[in-house]
Structure formats: C-alpha cells, structure tokens
Coordinates of N, CA and C in Angstrom, one line a residue:
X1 N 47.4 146.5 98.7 CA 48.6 145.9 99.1 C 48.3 144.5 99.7
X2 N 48.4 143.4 99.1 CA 48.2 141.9 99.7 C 49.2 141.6 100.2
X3 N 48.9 140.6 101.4 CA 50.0 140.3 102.3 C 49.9 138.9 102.5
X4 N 50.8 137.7 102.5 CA 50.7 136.4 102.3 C 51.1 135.8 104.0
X5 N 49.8 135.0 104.4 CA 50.0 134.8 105.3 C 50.4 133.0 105.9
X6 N 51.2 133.3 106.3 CA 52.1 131.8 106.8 C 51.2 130.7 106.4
X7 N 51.6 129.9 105.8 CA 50.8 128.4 105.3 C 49.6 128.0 105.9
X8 N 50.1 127.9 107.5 CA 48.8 127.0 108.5 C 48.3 128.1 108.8
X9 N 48.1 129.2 108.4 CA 46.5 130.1 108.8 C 45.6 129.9 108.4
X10 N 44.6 130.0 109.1 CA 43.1 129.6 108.4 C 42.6 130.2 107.3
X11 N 42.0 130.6 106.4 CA 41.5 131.9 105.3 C 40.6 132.5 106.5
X12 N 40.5 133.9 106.2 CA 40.0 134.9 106.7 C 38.4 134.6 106.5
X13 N 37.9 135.1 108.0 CA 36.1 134.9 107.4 C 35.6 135.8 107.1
X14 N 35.5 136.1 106.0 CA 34.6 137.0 105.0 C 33.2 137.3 105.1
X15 N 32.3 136.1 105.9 CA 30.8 136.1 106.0 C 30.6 137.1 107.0
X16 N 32.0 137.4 108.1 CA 31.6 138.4 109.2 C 31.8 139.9 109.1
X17 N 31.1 140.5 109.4 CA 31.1 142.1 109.6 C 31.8 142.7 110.9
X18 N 32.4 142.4 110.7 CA 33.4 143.1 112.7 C 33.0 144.8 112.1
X19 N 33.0 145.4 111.7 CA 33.0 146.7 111.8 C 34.5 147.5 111.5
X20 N 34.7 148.7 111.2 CA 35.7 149.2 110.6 C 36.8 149.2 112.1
X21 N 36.4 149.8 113.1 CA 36.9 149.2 114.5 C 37.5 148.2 114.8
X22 N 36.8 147.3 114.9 CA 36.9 145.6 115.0 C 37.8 145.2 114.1
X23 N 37.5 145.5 112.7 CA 38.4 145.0 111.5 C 40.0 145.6 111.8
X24 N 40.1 146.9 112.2 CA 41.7 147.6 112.3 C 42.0 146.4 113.5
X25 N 41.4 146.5 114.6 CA 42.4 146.2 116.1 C 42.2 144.4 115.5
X26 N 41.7 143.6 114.7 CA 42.1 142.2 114.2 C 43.1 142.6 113.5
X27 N 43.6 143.3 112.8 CA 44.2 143.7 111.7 C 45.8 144.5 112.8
X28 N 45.8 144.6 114.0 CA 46.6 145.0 115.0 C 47.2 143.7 115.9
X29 N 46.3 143.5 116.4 CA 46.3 142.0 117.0 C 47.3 140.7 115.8
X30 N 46.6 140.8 114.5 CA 47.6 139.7 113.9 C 48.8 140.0 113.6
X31 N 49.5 141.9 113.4 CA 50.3 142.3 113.0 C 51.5 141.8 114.6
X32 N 50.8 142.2 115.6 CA 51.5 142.2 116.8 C 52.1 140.5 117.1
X33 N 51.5 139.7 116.7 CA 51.4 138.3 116.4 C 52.4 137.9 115.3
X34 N 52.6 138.3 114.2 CA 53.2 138.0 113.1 C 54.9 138.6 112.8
X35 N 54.9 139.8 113.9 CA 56.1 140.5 114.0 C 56.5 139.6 114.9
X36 N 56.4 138.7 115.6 CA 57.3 137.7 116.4 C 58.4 137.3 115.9
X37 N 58.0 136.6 114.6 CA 59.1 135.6 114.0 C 60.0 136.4 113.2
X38 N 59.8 137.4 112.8 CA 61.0 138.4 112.0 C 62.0 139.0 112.8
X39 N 61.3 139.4 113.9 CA 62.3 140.4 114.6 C 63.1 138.8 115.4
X40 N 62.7 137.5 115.6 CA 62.8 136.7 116.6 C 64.4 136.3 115.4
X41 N 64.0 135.8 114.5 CA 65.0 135.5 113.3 C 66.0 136.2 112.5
X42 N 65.6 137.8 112.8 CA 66.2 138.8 112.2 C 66.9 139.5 113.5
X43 N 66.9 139.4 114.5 CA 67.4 140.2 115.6 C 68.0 139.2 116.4
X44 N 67.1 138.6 117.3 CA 67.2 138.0 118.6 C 68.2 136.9 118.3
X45 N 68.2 136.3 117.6 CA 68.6 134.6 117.3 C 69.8 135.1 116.7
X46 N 69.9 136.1 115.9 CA 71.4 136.0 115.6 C 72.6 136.7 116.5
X47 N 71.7 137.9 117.7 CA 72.7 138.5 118.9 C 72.3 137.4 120.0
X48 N 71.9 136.0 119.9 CA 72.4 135.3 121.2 C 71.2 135.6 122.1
X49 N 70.3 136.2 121.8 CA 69.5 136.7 123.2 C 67.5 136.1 122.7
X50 N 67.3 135.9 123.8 CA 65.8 135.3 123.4 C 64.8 136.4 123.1
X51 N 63.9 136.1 122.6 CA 63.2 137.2 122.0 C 62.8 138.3 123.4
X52 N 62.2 137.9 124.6 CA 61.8 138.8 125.8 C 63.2 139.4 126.2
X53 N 64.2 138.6 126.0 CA 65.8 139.9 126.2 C 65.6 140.9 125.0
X54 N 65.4 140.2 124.0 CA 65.8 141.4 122.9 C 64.4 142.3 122.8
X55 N 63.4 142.0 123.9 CA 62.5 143.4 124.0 C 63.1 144.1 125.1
X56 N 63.7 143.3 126.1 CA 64.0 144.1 127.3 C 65.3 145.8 126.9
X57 N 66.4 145.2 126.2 CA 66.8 145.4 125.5 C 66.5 146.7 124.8
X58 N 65.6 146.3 124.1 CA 65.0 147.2 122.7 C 64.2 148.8 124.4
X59 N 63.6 148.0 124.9 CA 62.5 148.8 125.8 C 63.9 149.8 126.7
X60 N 64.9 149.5 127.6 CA 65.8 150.0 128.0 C 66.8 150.9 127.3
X61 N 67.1 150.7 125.9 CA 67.8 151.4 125.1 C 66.4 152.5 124.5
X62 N 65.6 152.0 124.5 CA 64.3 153.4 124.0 C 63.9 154.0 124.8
X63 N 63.7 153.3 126.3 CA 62.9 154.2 127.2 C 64.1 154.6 128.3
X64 N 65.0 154.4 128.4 CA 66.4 154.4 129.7 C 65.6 153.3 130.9
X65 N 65.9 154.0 131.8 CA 65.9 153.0 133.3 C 64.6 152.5 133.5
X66 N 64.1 151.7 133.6 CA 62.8 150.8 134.1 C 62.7 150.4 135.0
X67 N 61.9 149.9 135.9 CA 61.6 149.0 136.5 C 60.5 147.7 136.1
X68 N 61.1 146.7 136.8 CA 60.2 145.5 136.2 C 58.9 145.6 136.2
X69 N 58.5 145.9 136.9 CA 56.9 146.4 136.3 C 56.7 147.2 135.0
X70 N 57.4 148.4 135.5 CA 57.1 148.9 134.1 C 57.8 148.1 132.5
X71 N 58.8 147.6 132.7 CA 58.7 146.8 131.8 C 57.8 145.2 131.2
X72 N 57.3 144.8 132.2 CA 56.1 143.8 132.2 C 55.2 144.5 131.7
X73 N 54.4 145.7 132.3 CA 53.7 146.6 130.8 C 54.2 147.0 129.3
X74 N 55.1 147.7 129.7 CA 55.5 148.2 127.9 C 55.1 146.2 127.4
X75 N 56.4 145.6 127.8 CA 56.0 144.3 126.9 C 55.0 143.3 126.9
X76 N 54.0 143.2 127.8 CA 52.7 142.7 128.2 C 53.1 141.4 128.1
X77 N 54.2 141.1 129.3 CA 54.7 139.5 129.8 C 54.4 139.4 131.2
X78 N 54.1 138.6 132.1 CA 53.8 138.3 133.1 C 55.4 138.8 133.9
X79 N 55.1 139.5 135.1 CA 56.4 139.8 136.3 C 57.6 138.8 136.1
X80 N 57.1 137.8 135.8 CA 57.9 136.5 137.0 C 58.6 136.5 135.2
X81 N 58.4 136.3 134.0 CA 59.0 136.2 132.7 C 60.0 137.5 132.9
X82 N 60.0 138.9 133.5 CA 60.5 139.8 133.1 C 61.7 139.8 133.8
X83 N 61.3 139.4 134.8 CA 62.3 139.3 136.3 C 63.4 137.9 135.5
X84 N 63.0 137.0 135.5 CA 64.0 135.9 134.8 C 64.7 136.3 133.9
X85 N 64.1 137.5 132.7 CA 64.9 138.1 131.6 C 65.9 138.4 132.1
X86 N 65.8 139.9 133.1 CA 66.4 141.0 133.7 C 67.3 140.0 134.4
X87 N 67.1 138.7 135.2 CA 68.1 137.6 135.6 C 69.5 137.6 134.6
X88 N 68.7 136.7 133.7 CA 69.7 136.6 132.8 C 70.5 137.5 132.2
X89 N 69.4 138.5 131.8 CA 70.7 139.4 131.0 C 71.8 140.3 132.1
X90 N 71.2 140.2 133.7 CA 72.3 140.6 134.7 C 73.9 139.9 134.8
X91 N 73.2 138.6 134.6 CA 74.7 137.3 134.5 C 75.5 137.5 133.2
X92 N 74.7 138.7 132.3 CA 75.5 138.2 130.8 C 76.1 140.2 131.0
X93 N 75.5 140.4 131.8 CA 76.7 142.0 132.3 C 75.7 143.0 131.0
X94 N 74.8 142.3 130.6 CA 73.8 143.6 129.8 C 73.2 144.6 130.7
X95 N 73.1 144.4 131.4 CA 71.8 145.0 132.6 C 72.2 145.4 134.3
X96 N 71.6 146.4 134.6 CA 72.3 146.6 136.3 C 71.5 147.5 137.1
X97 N 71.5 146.8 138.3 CA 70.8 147.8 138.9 C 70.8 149.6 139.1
X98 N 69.9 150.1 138.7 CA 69.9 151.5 138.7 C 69.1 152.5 139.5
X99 N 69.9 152.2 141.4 CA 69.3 152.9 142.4 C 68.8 154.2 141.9
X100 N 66.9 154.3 142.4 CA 66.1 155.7 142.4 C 66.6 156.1 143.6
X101 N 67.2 157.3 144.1 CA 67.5 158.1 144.7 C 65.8 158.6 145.7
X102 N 64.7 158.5 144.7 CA 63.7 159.1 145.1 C 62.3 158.7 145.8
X103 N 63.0 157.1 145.3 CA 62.0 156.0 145.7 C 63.2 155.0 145.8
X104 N 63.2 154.7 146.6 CA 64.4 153.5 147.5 C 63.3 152.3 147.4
X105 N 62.3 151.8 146.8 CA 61.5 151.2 146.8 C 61.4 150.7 145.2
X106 N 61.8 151.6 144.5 CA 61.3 151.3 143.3 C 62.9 150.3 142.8
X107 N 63.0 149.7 141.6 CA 64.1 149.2 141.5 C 64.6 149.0 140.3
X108 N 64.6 149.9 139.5 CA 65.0 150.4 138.0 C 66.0 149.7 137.7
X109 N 66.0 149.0 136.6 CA 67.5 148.6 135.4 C 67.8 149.5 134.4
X110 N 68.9 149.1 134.2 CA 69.4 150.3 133.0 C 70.8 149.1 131.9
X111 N 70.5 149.5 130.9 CA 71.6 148.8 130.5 C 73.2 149.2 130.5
X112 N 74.5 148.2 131.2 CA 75.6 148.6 130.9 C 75.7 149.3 129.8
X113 N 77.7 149.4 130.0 CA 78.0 149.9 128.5 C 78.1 148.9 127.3
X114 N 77.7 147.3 127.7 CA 78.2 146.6 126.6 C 76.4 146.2 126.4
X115 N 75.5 146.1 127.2 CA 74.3 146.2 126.9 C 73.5 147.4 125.7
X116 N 73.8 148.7 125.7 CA 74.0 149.8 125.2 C 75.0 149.4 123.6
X117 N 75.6 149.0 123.8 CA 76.3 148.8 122.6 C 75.8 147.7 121.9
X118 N 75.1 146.9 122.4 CA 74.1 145.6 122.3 C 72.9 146.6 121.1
X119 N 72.0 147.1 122.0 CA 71.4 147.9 121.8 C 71.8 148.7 120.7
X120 N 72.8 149.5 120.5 CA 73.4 150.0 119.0 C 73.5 149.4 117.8
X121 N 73.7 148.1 118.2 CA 73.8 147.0 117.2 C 72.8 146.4 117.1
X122 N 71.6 146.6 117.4 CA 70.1 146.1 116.7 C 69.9 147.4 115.5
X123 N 69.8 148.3 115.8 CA 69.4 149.3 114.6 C 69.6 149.0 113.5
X124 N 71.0 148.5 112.8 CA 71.0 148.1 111.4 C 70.2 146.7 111.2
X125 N 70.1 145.7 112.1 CA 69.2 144.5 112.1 C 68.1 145.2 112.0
X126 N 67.5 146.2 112.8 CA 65.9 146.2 112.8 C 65.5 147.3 111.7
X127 N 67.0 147.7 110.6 CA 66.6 148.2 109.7 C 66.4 147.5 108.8
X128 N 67.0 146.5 108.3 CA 67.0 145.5 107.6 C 65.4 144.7 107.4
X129 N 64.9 144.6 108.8 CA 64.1 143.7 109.4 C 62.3 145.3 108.7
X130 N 62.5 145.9 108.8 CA 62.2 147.1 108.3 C 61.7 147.3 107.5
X131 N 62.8 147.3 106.5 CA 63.1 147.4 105.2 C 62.1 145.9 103.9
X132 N 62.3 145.1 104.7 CA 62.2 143.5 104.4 C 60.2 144.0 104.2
X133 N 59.7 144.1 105.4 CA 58.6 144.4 105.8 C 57.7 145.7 105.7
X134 N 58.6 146.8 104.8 CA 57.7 147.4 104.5 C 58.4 147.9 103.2
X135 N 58.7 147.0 102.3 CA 59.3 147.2 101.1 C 58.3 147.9 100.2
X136 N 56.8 147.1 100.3 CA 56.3 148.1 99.0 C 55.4 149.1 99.4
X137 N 55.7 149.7 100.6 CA 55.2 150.6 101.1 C 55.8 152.2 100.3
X138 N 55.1 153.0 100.3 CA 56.1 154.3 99.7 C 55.9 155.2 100.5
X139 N 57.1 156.0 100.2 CA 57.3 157.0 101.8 C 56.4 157.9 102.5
X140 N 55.0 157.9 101.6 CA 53.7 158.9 102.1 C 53.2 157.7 102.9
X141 N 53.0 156.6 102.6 CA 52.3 155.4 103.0 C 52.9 154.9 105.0
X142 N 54.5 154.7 104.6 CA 55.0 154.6 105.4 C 54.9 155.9 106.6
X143 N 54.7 157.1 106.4 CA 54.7 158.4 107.4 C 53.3 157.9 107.7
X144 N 52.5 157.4 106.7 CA 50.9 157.5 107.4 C 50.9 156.5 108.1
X145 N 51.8 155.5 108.1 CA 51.6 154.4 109.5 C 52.4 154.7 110.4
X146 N 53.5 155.6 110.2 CA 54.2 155.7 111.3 C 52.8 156.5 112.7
X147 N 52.5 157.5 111.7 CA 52.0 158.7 112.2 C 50.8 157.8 113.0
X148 N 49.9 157.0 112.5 CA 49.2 156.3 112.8 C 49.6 155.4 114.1
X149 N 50.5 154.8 114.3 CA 51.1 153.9 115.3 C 51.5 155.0 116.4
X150 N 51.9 156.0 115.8 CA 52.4 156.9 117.3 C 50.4 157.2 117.2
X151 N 49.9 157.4 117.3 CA 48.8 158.0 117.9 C 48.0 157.4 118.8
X152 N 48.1 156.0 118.3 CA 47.7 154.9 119.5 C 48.6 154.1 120.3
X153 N 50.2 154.6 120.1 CA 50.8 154.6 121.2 C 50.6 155.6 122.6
X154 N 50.1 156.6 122.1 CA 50.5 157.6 122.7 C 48.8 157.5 123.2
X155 N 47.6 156.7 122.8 CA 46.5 157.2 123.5 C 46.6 155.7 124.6
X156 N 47.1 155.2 123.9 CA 47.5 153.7 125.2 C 48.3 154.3 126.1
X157 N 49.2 154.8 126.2 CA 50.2 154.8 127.1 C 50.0 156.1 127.7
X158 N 48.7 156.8 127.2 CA 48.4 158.1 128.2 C 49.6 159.2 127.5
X159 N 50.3 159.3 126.6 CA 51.5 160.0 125.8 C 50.9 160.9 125.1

C-alpha cells in the first residue's frame, strides 16, 4: 500500500538500516505528524475551533472530566498552551469547571451541554476524515491497526 507524501518532503533514506523498531516508531512519528492537517481541515477549521480546542474537545468528550495536566499529557502540549485552550473554550461556554469533591486541589473540566454536542458533531467529520484515510485499507487490515494502536495505547498510558 503506497502512500504519497506532501510535495516538500524529502525522499526517504534508503542507505539507512533503523531496524524493524526504529523503522515502525519513524513510521508512527510521521503518521502523528501528517494527521495534523486532515483532522485540522476536515474538523477544526470547519467547527470554528483551533486544532488544540478540537483535541481538548475530542480528549473531554472520550475521556469525561480532566484536568489540565492530564490533558497536557494525553495531547503532549505544553501547560500554559492547554490552559489558554481550556481559556478560550470557557468564554465560548464549551467547557466548565468540574469541582473533585475528593481532591479540592485538583481542578477538572468537563464539557457543557453545547460543548458535548460540539463533540457529537465531530463523529460524522472524523468519519469522513476516516474514511478519506483509510479508504484502501480492508476490514481485516483496518481491525489489525486498530487492534495494533490500542496495544500501544494501552502500553503508553499504563491501560
């Protein structure tokens, strides 16, 4: 399965041996790199919101209540980037604070009801967005990446 990569990339160097290791996580690294601009074009840009809202977003409607740390890990943005999101999308009524009862210290967001509906309304975009991107994939193919992606989700995130 060849995959055509944006005009101004370099050609791949072929003379190197990275190893079957090395070779996947470059092969992870550019994927994580190259999903920017689809989801940024196919999602973000057409609901109004910048791509670190439309992860905040995505992360809040997948995982429920966060806190800004924990969402500065899931999305691997610097505090002070997460905090200015969670700003913003507080002034646009997506986002609110959601007192821990257990930790008065900790300081979790959660999305409203029109944030949440926000969030309802990516799924047909990030199906599209999806669909676009793993068109010639076939359904054994696609389970073996899914199945694949959850395994090193789940060994990153201790899951």
């Amino acid at each position: 399965m060849a995959t055509k990569l944006a005009k101004n990339t370099p050609p791949a160097r072929h003379d190197l041996d990275l190893g079957e290791d090395a070779a996947l996580l470059v092969d992870l690294l550019k994927l994580g790199t190259f999903i920017a601009r689809p989801m940024r074009e196919g999602l973000a840009e057409p609901m109004g919101l910048s791509p670190n809202d439309l992860k905040i977003i995505l992360a809040l409607g997948g995982e429920g209540e966060l806190a800004g740390h924990e969402l500065s890990d899931i999305m691997g943005l610097p505090p002070m980037n997460v905090s200015r999101a969670i700003a913003a999308l507080m002034t646009r009524g997506l986002v609110e604070l959601a007192p821990d009862a257990s930790n008065r210290r900790r300081k979790p967001v959660r999305l409203t009801d029109a944030g949440m509906d926000l969030f309802r309304q990516t799924i047909p975009a990030m199906a599209k967005v999806g669909g676009h991107l793993f068109a010639d994939f076939t359904h054994k193919e696609r389970a073996v990446f899914h199945a694949a992606a959850q395994a090193i989700l789940a060994r990153m995130t201790g899951g």
